[in-house]
C-alpha cells in the first residue's frame, strides 16, 4: 500500500477530469486510495461534452461516436449501473456518392457482411475479404493495444519490430505483414482488396483521429488499430452513447464518487511540485499546495512536462524531444433541423449510421497538405452523423441534429478564423446540400466550432510509428518519478478510451514495470 501518514494528504492527485482521469480516479478509489481530482473548469468530463448549441438541440462535441472505449473498464466499474447506455451499439458506415448511388456498409457482424457480399457482387466480396484480414491481424496485435503486453523497452525502430514480433509470437508471414504495415498507407492497404475509390476513401478515412492522412506511410497501422478496438462487445464496431459523451463522463464520475474519490471543480493546477526528480504534489492557481504520493495528468506530455513541471526538473534531452505543437485540427458544424436530413437515395433506416463524404482517397491528403500551409482545403473530407436518429432526446419532438466533423483543417489559418468562418460555413452547407437537396429549408440554427474557440483542444495529435507501437507504460510513465500521464494522448491514437487511466492507476499501485493490469 502507498500510504504515508503524516506527510501525504492524498495518495494520488489527478490533474483534469477527462475520461482517462475519471477512469483512473475510480480504479484508485475502489482500491481504498485517497484520490483527489482537480478540474479547472466548472464541469467534469474534460473534452467529453454534449453541448446545447441551440435551444433544445444538443450534440456531442468533437467526438460524436465511440469506437475505442476500454471495455474492461466499462465492465469492472459497472458503468451501466451508473447510467451508461448505448443508443446505437453497432453503427453502419455510408459512403456518399453523387447521384444517390451510395455504398451502405453493413454493421460489423458475419451475417450482415455475408448478405452484403451477396448483394454487392465483386465489390462486396472485396470488402468482406478486406474486413476479415483487418480483423484477423488486429487480433494478433491486440495484446499490444489492450495493455497486456509487457514493456519491451526498445532502443530503436528495428528493435521495436523485432521485439514485438517475438513477444507477440508472430509467424514469419505475419511478421512480414507487420513490417509492411509500418510503411504502408491505409489507402494502399484497402486497395489490395477494393477497386472502388469511394469505398477505399470511406474505409481509410477511419485513420483521421491519428492526425495521419490515409495516404501517409504507416497509416495502415492506424486502420488495424481501429479494428482491434471493441465497442459494446463487438470488435471493430462503432457505437453511439445515449446522451452523448456527457453521459459517459457522468457514469465515470458517479463510479469514482461511489468508490470514495474526491472531485473539485474550478481548481486550476498551476504547477507540479517536484523534489529530487519526484512529483510530491501540486500547487493551485490560488496558491494552495496539495501534497500527494503520486500525480496523474490527463494533459498531454508537452503541457505536463514543459508547462507544469518546474524548469530544470526535466532533462534537456526530454524537453528537446517533445513534439512540436500540432498544426492541423478538426472543425465541427452542428445543424438544428426541423426534420431528418433529406439525403437523396438514402433510406430512413440508414440515417443512424456514419456518413462519410470523401469521393477520392486523395481528398484527405490534399486537405491536410493545405492545412499544414495555413490554407483552407479546396475539397473537404467529412464524417457526419444524425445522433437524433437513435436518441430523440437530443432535439425537440420531430426535429433532428446533424453533426459533421471536418478533420485536416488548419489550427491557424492565414486569413484568420474570424474572416474564414462565414466562408467555411457556406461551403460546408453547400457540400451537404449537394447530397441532401432541401437541407437548408429545414435548417433553423447552426453552430460551428473551430480551433481557437476555446471549446477544448481541437488539435489532432499525430500518432507516430513509435507512439503506435510503444507499450502503455512507455506512454504513461514520465522522466519524473511518481508522475504519470493518463489522458487521450497516452493512447495509441487520440480517442475517447479510458484505458490509459486504468493502466496508470495500476502502475501507481504496483510500482512495477512488468504489471499493467488494474489494481
Coordinates of C-alpha atoms in Angstrom, one line a residue:
X1 CA 0.0 0.0 0.0
X2 CA 1.2 3.5 -0.7
X3 CA 0.0 5.5 2.3
X4 CA 2.5 7.6 4.2
X5 CA 0.5 9.1 7.2
X6 CA 1.8 12.4 8.3
X7 CA 3.2 13.5 5.0
X8 CA 0.9 12.9 2.1
X9 CA -2.6 14.3 2.2
X10 CA -3.6 12.2 -0.8
X11 CA -2.3 9.0 -2.3
X12 CA -2.9 10.5 -5.8
X13 CA -3.9 13.8 -7.2
X14 CA -5.2 13.8 -10.8
X15 CA -5.0 16.9 -13.0
X16 CA -8.1 17.3 -15.2
X17 CA -11.2 15.2 -15.4
X18 CA -11.3 13.7 -18.8
X19 CA -12.4 10.1 -19.4
X20 CA -8.9 8.8 -18.7
X21 CA -8.6 10.9 -15.5
X22 CA -12.1 9.8 -14.2
X23 CA -11.3 6.1 -15.0
X24 CA -8.0 6.4 -13.0
X25 CA -9.8 8.0 -10.1
X26 CA -12.5 5.3 -10.0
X27 CA -9.9 2.5 -10.0
X28 CA -7.7 4.1 -7.4
X29 CA -10.5 4.9 -5.1
X30 CA -12.1 1.5 -5.2
X31 CA -8.7 0.2 -4.1
X32 CA -9.0 2.4 -1.0
X33 CA -6.6 5.1 -2.1
X34 CA -7.2 8.7 -1.1
X35 CA -7.8 10.4 -4.5
X36 CA -8.4 14.0 -5.5
X37 CA -9.4 15.0 -9.0
X38 CA -8.8 18.7 -9.9
X39 CA -10.7 20.2 -12.8
X40 CA -10.0 23.8 -13.9
X41 CA -13.5 24.2 -15.4
X42 CA -16.9 24.3 -13.7
X43 CA -17.9 20.9 -15.1
X44 CA -16.3 17.4 -15.1
X45 CA -15.6 15.4 -18.2
X46 CA -12.9 17.4 -19.9
X47 CA -13.4 17.4 -23.7
X48 CA -16.2 14.8 -23.4
X49 CA -19.2 17.1 -23.7
X50 CA -22.7 17.0 -25.2
X51 CA -23.3 20.7 -26.0
X52 CA -26.6 22.5 -26.3
X53 CA -25.8 24.6 -29.4
X54 CA -29.3 25.9 -30.0
X55 CA -32.4 25.9 -27.7
X56 CA -33.4 22.3 -27.2
X57 CA -30.8 20.9 -29.6
X58 CA -27.7 19.1 -28.3
X59 CA -24.8 17.2 -29.9
X60 CA -21.6 15.5 -28.8
X61 CA -18.7 17.9 -29.1
X62 CA -15.7 16.9 -31.2
X63 CA -16.2 13.2 -30.9
X64 CA -19.7 12.0 -31.9
X65 CA -19.1 8.2 -31.9
X66 CA -17.4 5.8 -29.6
X67 CA -15.1 3.1 -31.1
X68 CA -12.3 2.6 -28.6
X69 CA -13.8 2.6 -25.1
X70 CA -11.9 0.3 -22.7
X71 CA -14.5 -2.4 -22.4
X72 CA -12.7 -3.8 -19.4
X73 CA -13.2 -0.6 -17.5
X74 CA -16.9 -0.4 -18.6
X75 CA -17.5 -3.9 -17.1
X76 CA -15.3 -3.6 -14.0
X77 CA -16.5 -0.2 -13.0
X78 CA -20.1 -1.3 -13.7
X79 CA -20.8 1.8 -15.7
X80 CA -24.2 0.5 -16.8
X81 CA -25.3 0.7 -13.2
X82 CA -24.3 4.4 -13.2
X83 CA -26.4 5.2 -16.3
X84 CA -24.2 4.3 -19.3
X85 CA -26.3 3.1 -22.2
X86 CA -25.9 2.9 -25.9
X87 CA -28.4 4.4 -28.4
X88 CA -26.6 2.6 -31.3
X89 CA -24.3 -0.3 -30.4
X90 CA -23.2 -1.2 -33.9
X91 CA -23.4 1.6 -36.5
X92 CA -23.3 1.3 -40.2
X93 CA -21.0 3.3 -42.4
X94 CA -22.4 5.1 -45.5
X95 CA -20.1 6.3 -48.3
X96 CA -22.0 9.0 -50.1
X97 CA -21.6 9.2 -53.8
X98 CA -23.1 11.7 -56.4
X99 CA -26.3 10.6 -58.0
X100 CA -27.6 8.7 -54.9
X101 CA -25.6 5.6 -55.6
X102 CA -24.3 5.4 -52.1
X103 CA -22.4 2.4 -50.5
X104 CA -24.0 1.3 -47.3
X105 CA -21.6 -0.9 -45.4
X106 CA -23.2 -3.4 -43.0
X107 CA -22.9 -3.5 -39.3
X108 CA -19.9 -5.4 -38.0
X109 CA -21.4 -8.9 -38.0
X110 CA -20.7 -12.0 -40.1
X111 CA -24.3 -12.4 -41.2
X112 CA -24.6 -8.8 -42.4
X113 CA -21.3 -9.0 -44.3
X114 CA -22.3 -12.2 -46.0
X115 CA -25.6 -10.6 -47.0
X116 CA -23.8 -7.5 -48.3
X117 CA -21.3 -9.6 -50.3
X118 CA -24.2 -11.5 -52.0
X119 CA -25.9 -8.2 -53.0
X120 CA -22.9 -6.1 -54.0
X121 CA -21.1 -8.7 -56.1
X122 CA -17.4 -8.3 -56.6
X123 CA -17.3 -5.1 -54.6
X124 CA -19.0 -6.8 -51.7
X125 CA -16.6 -9.8 -51.9
X126 CA -13.6 -7.4 -51.8
X127 CA -15.0 -5.7 -48.7
X128 CA -15.6 -8.9 -46.9
X129 CA -12.0 -10.1 -47.7
X130 CA -10.6 -6.7 -46.5
X131 CA -12.6 -6.8 -43.3
X132 CA -11.6 -10.4 -42.5
X133 CA -7.9 -9.7 -42.9
X134 CA -8.1 -6.4 -41.0
X135 CA -9.9 -8.1 -38.1
X136 CA -7.6 -11.2 -38.1
X137 CA -4.4 -9.1 -37.9
X138 CA -5.9 -6.8 -35.4
X139 CA -6.5 -9.7 -33.1
X140 CA -2.8 -10.6 -33.3
X141 CA -1.8 -7.1 -32.3
X142 CA -4.5 -6.6 -29.6
X143 CA -2.2 -7.5 -26.7
X144 CA -0.1 -4.5 -27.5
X145 CA -3.0 -2.2 -27.5
X146 CA -5.1 -3.6 -24.6
X147 CA -2.2 -3.2 -22.2
X148 CA -1.5 -6.8 -21.5
X149 CA 1.9 -7.0 -23.3
X150 CA 4.8 -6.3 -21.0
X151 CA 7.0 -3.2 -21.8
X152 CA 9.7 -4.3 -24.4
X153 CA 11.7 -1.0 -23.9
X154 CA 13.1 -1.0 -27.4
X155 CA 16.2 1.0 -28.3
X156 CA 15.3 1.9 -32.0
X157 CA 12.8 1.3 -34.7
X158 CA 14.3 -2.0 -35.9
X159 CA 14.4 -3.3 -32.4
X160 CA 10.8 -2.3 -31.8
X161 CA 9.7 -4.5 -34.6
X162 CA 12.0 -7.4 -33.7
X163 CA 10.9 -7.2 -30.0
X164 CA 7.2 -7.1 -30.8
X165 CA 7.4 -9.9 -33.3
X166 CA 9.0 -12.1 -30.6
X167 CA 6.6 -11.0 -27.8
X168 CA 3.5 -11.4 -30.0
X169 CA 4.8 -14.7 -31.3
X170 CA 4.0 -13.8 -34.9
X171 CA 4.6 -16.3 -37.7
X172 CA 7.2 -15.3 -40.3
X173 CA 4.4 -14.3 -42.7
X174 CA 2.6 -12.1 -40.1
X175 CA 6.0 -10.6 -39.1
X176 CA 6.5 -9.6 -42.7
X177 CA 3.0 -8.1 -42.7
X178 CA 3.7 -6.0 -39.6
X179 CA 6.9 -4.7 -41.2
X180 CA 4.9 -3.8 -44.3
X181 CA 2.2 -2.1 -42.3
X182 CA 4.8 0.2 -40.6
X183 CA 5.5 1.6 -44.1
X184 CA 2.1 1.2 -45.9
X185 CA -0.7 3.7 -46.2
X186 CA -4.3 2.9 -45.2
X187 CA -5.4 3.7 -48.8
X188 CA -2.9 1.3 -50.3
X189 CA -3.8 -1.4 -47.7
X190 CA -7.5 -1.1 -48.7
X191 CA -6.7 -1.0 -52.4
X192 CA -5.4 -4.6 -52.1
X193 CA -9.0 -5.8 -52.0
X194 CA -11.1 -2.8 -53.3
X195 CA -11.4 -1.2 -56.7
X196 CA -14.0 1.4 -55.8
X197 CA -12.4 4.8 -54.9
X198 CA -15.4 5.9 -52.8
X199 CA -15.3 2.8 -50.7
X200 CA -11.5 3.0 -50.3
X201 CA -11.8 6.6 -49.2
X202 CA -14.5 5.9 -46.7
X203 CA -12.8 2.9 -45.1
X204 CA -9.4 4.6 -44.9
X205 CA -11.0 7.7 -43.6
X206 CA -11.1 6.0 -40.2
X207 CA -7.4 6.9 -39.6
X208 CA -8.2 10.7 -39.2
X209 CA -8.1 10.8 -35.3
X210 CA -4.4 9.9 -35.5
X211 CA -3.6 13.1 -37.4
X212 CA -2.2 11.0 -40.3
X213 CA -3.9 11.1 -43.7
X214 CA -5.0 7.9 -45.4
X215 CA -2.1 8.2 -47.9
X216 CA 0.7 8.7 -45.4
X217 CA 3.1 5.8 -44.7
X218 CA 2.2 4.0 -41.6
X219 CA -1.4 4.9 -41.6
X220 CA -2.4 1.3 -42.4
X221 CA -1.3 0.5 -38.8
X222 CA -3.8 3.0 -37.5
X223 CA -6.5 1.2 -39.5
X224 CA -5.5 -2.1 -37.9
X225 CA -5.7 -0.4 -34.5
X226 CA -9.3 0.7 -35.2
X227 CA -10.2 -2.9 -36.0
X228 CA -8.5 -4.1 -32.8
X229 CA -10.9 -1.9 -30.7
X230 CA -14.1 -3.2 -29.2
X231 CA -17.4 -1.4 -28.7
X232 CA -20.4 -3.0 -27.0
X233 CA -18.6 -6.3 -27.1
X234 CA -18.0 -6.4 -30.8
X235 CA -14.6 -6.0 -32.4
X236 CA -14.3 -3.1 -34.8
X237 CA -17.8 -1.8 -34.1
X238 CA -18.7 1.9 -33.7
X239 CA -21.3 3.0 -31.2
X240 CA -23.4 6.0 -30.2
X241 CA -23.7 6.7 -26.5
X242 CA -27.2 7.5 -25.2
X243 CA -27.0 11.2 -24.1
X244 CA -23.5 11.6 -25.8
X245 CA -20.2 11.7 -24.0
X246 CA -21.6 13.8 -21.2
X247 CA -23.4 10.6 -20.1
X248 CA -20.2 8.6 -20.2
X249 CA -18.4 11.2 -18.1
X250 CA -21.3 11.3 -15.7
X251 CA -21.2 7.5 -15.3
X252 CA -17.5 7.6 -14.6
X253 CA -17.9 10.5 -12.1
X254 CA -20.6 8.5 -10.3
X255 CA -18.4 5.4 -10.2
X256 CA -15.5 7.4 -8.8
X257 CA -17.5 9.2 -6.2
X258 CA -19.2 6.0 -5.0
X259 CA -15.7 4.4 -4.6
X260 CA -14.7 7.4 -2.4
X261 CA -12.8 9.7 -4.8
X262 CA -13.0 13.5 -4.1
X263 CA -13.6 15.8 -7.1
X264 CA -13.1 19.5 -7.1
X265 CA -14.2 21.8 -10.0
X266 CA -12.9 25.3 -10.7
X267 CA -9.5 24.2 -9.3
X268 CA -6.8 25.1 -11.8
X269 CA -3.3 23.5 -11.3
X270 CA -0.5 26.0 -11.9
X271 CA 2.4 23.7 -11.2
X272 CA 3.5 20.2 -10.2
X273 CA 5.8 20.1 -7.2
X274 CA 9.0 18.2 -7.8
X275 CA 11.5 17.3 -5.2
X276 CA 14.7 15.2 -6.1
X277 CA 13.1 14.4 -9.5
X278 CA 9.9 13.0 -7.9
X279 CA 6.5 14.5 -8.0
X280 CA 5.2 15.1 -4.5
X281 CA 2.1 17.2 -5.1
X282 CA 0.6 20.2 -7.0
X283 CA 0.1 23.9 -6.5
X284 CA -3.2 25.5 -7.5
X285 CA -3.6 28.9 -9.2
X286 CA -4.8 30.4 -5.8
X287 CA -1.5 29.3 -4.2
X288 CA -2.9 26.2 -2.3
X289 CA -0.3 23.4 -2.1
X290 CA -1.6 19.8 -2.1
X291 CA 0.8 17.1 -1.2
X292 CA 0.4 13.6 -2.8
X293 CA 2.3 10.4 -3.2
X294 CA 1.6 10.4 -6.9
X295 CA 0.4 12.8 -9.6
X296 CA -1.5 11.8 -12.7
X297 CA -2.1 14.3 -15.5
X298 CA -4.7 14.0 -18.2
X299 CA -2.9 16.7 -20.2
X300 CA -0.5 15.8 -22.9
X301 CA 3.2 15.2 -22.3
X302 CA 4.2 18.6 -23.7
X303 CA 1.8 20.6 -21.4
X304 CA 2.5 18.5 -18.4
X305 CA 6.3 18.4 -18.6
X306 CA 7.0 21.8 -20.1
X307 CA 4.2 23.9 -18.6
X308 CA 3.6 22.4 -15.2
X309 CA 6.9 20.8 -14.2
X310 CA 9.5 23.3 -12.9
X311 CA 12.2 24.3 -15.3
X312 CA 15.2 22.2 -14.9
X313 CA 13.4 19.2 -13.5
X314 CA 13.0 17.7 -17.0
X315 CA 16.3 16.9 -18.7
X316 CA 17.3 18.9 -21.8
X317 CA 17.1 15.8 -24.0
X318 CA 13.5 15.1 -22.9
X319 CA 12.5 18.7 -23.5
X320 CA 14.1 18.7 -26.9
X321 CA 12.4 15.5 -27.9
X322 CA 8.9 16.9 -27.2
X323 CA 6.8 17.0 -30.4
X324 CA 6.1 20.4 -31.8
X325 CA 2.6 21.8 -31.4
X326 CA 0.2 20.4 -34.0
X327 CA -0.7 22.5 -37.0
X328 CA -3.9 20.6 -38.0
X329 CA -7.1 20.1 -36.2
X330 CA -10.8 19.4 -36.6
X331 CA -13.7 21.7 -37.3
X332 CA -17.3 20.7 -36.3
X333 CA -20.5 22.1 -37.6
X334 CA -23.8 21.2 -35.8
X335 CA -27.1 21.7 -37.6
X336 CA -30.6 22.0 -35.9
X337 CA -33.2 20.7 -38.4
X338 CA -37.0 20.7 -38.4
X339 CA -36.8 17.1 -39.9
X340 CA -34.4 14.4 -40.9
X341 CA -31.7 15.5 -43.4
X342 CA -33.1 14.7 -46.9
X343 CA -30.1 12.8 -48.2
X344 CA -31.1 11.6 -51.7
X345 CA -31.0 7.9 -52.2
X346 CA -30.5 7.1 -48.5
X347 CA -33.2 5.2 -46.6
X348 CA -34.5 6.4 -43.3
X349 CA -33.1 3.3 -41.6
X350 CA -29.6 4.3 -42.7
X351 CA -29.6 7.7 -41.1
X352 CA -28.4 6.1 -37.8
X353 CA -25.0 5.3 -39.4
X354 CA -21.9 7.3 -40.0
X355 CA -22.0 9.2 -43.3
X356 CA -18.6 9.8 -45.0
X357 CA -18.1 12.3 -47.8
X358 CA -14.7 11.7 -49.4
X359 CA -15.1 10.8 -53.0
X360 CA -11.4 10.2 -53.6
X361 CA -8.7 8.7 -51.4
X362 CA -6.6 11.8 -52.1
X363 CA -9.2 14.2 -50.7
X364 CA -8.0 13.9 -47.1
X365 CA -4.3 14.1 -48.1
X366 CA -4.9 17.2 -50.1
X367 CA -6.8 18.8 -47.3
X368 CA -4.0 18.1 -44.8
X369 CA -1.4 19.5 -47.2
X370 CA -3.4 22.7 -47.4
X371 CA -3.9 22.9 -43.6
X372 CA -0.1 22.5 -43.0
X373 CA 0.3 25.6 -45.1
X374 CA -2.3 27.5 -43.2
X375 CA -4.9 27.3 -46.0
X376 CA -8.4 26.1 -46.3
X377 CA -8.7 23.0 -48.4
X378 CA -10.3 23.1 -51.8
X379 CA -12.3 19.9 -51.1
X380 CA -13.5 18.6 -47.7
X381 CA -13.4 15.2 -46.1
X382 CA -16.4 15.0 -43.9
X383 CA -17.8 12.5 -41.4
X384 CA -21.4 13.2 -40.4
X385 CA -23.9 11.6 -38.0
X386 CA -27.6 12.2 -37.2
X387 CA -27.5 11.4 -33.4
X388 CA -31.2 12.0 -33.1
X389 CA -32.0 9.1 -35.4
X390 CA -31.3 6.9 -32.4
X391 CA -31.5 9.3 -29.5
X392 CA -34.6 11.5 -29.9
X393 CA -34.0 13.3 -26.6
X394 CA -31.2 15.4 -28.2
X395 CA -33.7 17.6 -30.1
X396 CA -37.4 18.8 -29.8
X397 CA -40.1 16.4 -30.9
X398 CA -39.9 15.7 -34.7
X399 CA -36.6 17.7 -35.0
X400 CA -33.1 16.4 -35.7
X401 CA -29.5 17.2 -35.3
X402 CA -26.7 16.7 -37.9
X403 CA -23.2 16.7 -36.6
X404 CA -20.4 17.0 -39.1
X405 CA -16.6 16.7 -38.4
X406 CA -14.1 18.2 -40.8
X407 CA -10.6 16.8 -40.0
X408 CA -7.4 18.0 -41.6
X409 CA -8.1 21.7 -41.0
X410 CA -5.5 24.4 -40.2
X411 CA -5.1 25.3 -36.5
X412 CA -4.0 28.8 -37.7
X413 CA -5.4 29.9 -41.0
X414 CA -3.6 32.7 -42.9
X415 CA -6.6 35.0 -43.1
X416 CA -7.7 34.4 -39.5
X417 CA -10.6 32.3 -38.4
X418 CA -12.9 35.3 -37.9
X419 CA -12.6 36.1 -41.6
X420 CA -12.9 32.5 -42.7
X421 CA -15.8 31.3 -40.5
X422 CA -18.6 32.5 -42.7
X423 CA -17.0 31.4 -45.9
X424 CA -16.3 27.9 -44.4
X425 CA -19.9 27.6 -43.2
X426 CA -21.3 28.5 -46.6
X427 CA -19.0 25.9 -48.3
X428 CA -19.8 23.1 -45.9
X429 CA -23.5 23.7 -46.2
X430 CA -23.2 23.7 -50.0
X431 CA -21.4 20.4 -49.8
X432 CA -24.0 18.9 -47.6
X433 CA -26.8 20.3 -49.7
X434 CA -25.4 18.7 -52.8
X435 CA -26.2 15.3 -51.3
X436 CA -29.3 16.4 -49.4
X437 CA -31.3 18.8 -51.6
X438 CA -33.6 20.9 -49.4
X439 CA -31.4 20.7 -46.3
X440 CA -31.2 24.5 -45.9
X441 CA -35.0 24.7 -45.9
X442 CA -35.0 22.6 -42.7
X443 CA -32.2 24.5 -41.1
X444 CA -33.3 26.5 -38.0
X445 CA -29.9 27.0 -36.3
X446 CA -26.3 26.0 -36.7
X447 CA -23.1 26.2 -34.7
X448 CA -19.5 25.9 -36.0
X449 CA -16.6 25.2 -33.6
X450 CA -13.2 26.0 -34.9
X451 CA -9.7 25.9 -33.4
X452 CA -9.3 28.9 -31.1
X453 CA -12.9 28.9 -29.9
X454 CA -11.9 27.6 -26.5
X455 CA -14.0 24.5 -26.9
X456 CA -11.3 22.2 -25.6
X457 CA -8.2 21.3 -27.5
X458 CA -9.1 20.7 -31.2
X459 CA -5.6 19.9 -32.3
X460 CA -5.3 16.4 -33.8
X461 CA -2.5 14.5 -32.1
X462 CA -0.2 12.9 -34.6
X463 CA 0.3 9.2 -33.9
X464 CA 3.8 8.4 -34.9
X465 CA 5.2 4.9 -35.6
X466 CA 6.8 5.0 -32.1
X467 CA 3.7 6.1 -30.4
X468 CA 1.6 3.4 -32.0
X469 CA 3.9 0.5 -31.2
X470 CA 5.1 1.7 -27.8
X471 CA 3.7 -0.1 -24.7
X472 CA 1.2 1.7 -22.5
X473 CA 3.9 2.0 -19.8
X474 CA 6.2 3.9 -22.3
X475 CA 3.3 6.4 -23.0
X476 CA 2.2 6.7 -19.4
X477 CA 5.4 7.0 -17.4
X478 CA 7.4 10.2 -17.4
X479 CA 11.1 11.0 -16.5
X480 CA 9.7 12.3 -13.2
X481 CA 9.2 9.6 -10.6
X482 CA 5.6 9.5 -9.4
X483 CA 4.3 11.4 -12.3
X484 CA 2.1 9.6 -14.8
X485 CA 0.1 10.6 -17.9
X486 CA -3.5 9.3 -18.3
X487 CA -5.2 11.3 -21.0
X488 CA -6.2 10.8 -24.6
X489 CA -2.7 11.4 -26.0
X490 CA -1.4 8.5 -23.8
X491 CA -3.5 6.2 -26.0
X492 CA -2.0 4.9 -29.3
X493 CA -4.5 7.2 -31.1
X494 CA -6.2 10.4 -29.8
X495 CA -9.5 8.8 -29.0
X496 CA -12.0 8.6 -26.1
X497 CA -10.9 5.4 -24.5
X498 CA -10.0 5.4 -20.7
X499 CA -7.5 2.5 -21.0
X500 CA -4.6 4.7 -20.2
X501 CA -6.3 5.8 -17.0
X502 CA -6.9 2.2 -15.9
X503 CA -3.3 1.2 -16.6
X504 CA -1.9 4.3 -15.0
X505 CA -3.9 3.5 -11.8
X506 CA -2.4 0.0 -11.9
X507 CA 1.2 1.4 -12.2
X508 CA 0.7 3.8 -9.3
X509 CA -0.2 0.9 -7.0
X510 CA 2.0 -1.8 -8.3
X511 CA 5.1 0.3 -8.9
X512 CA 6.3 -2.4 -11.3
X513 CA 7.3 -2.1 -14.9
X514 CA 6.0 -5.6 -15.6
X515 CA 2.4 -5.2 -14.4
X516 CA -0.2 -3.3 -16.3
X517 CA -3.5 -4.7 -15.0
X518 CA -6.0 -2.9 -12.9
X519 CA -5.5 -2.6 -9.1

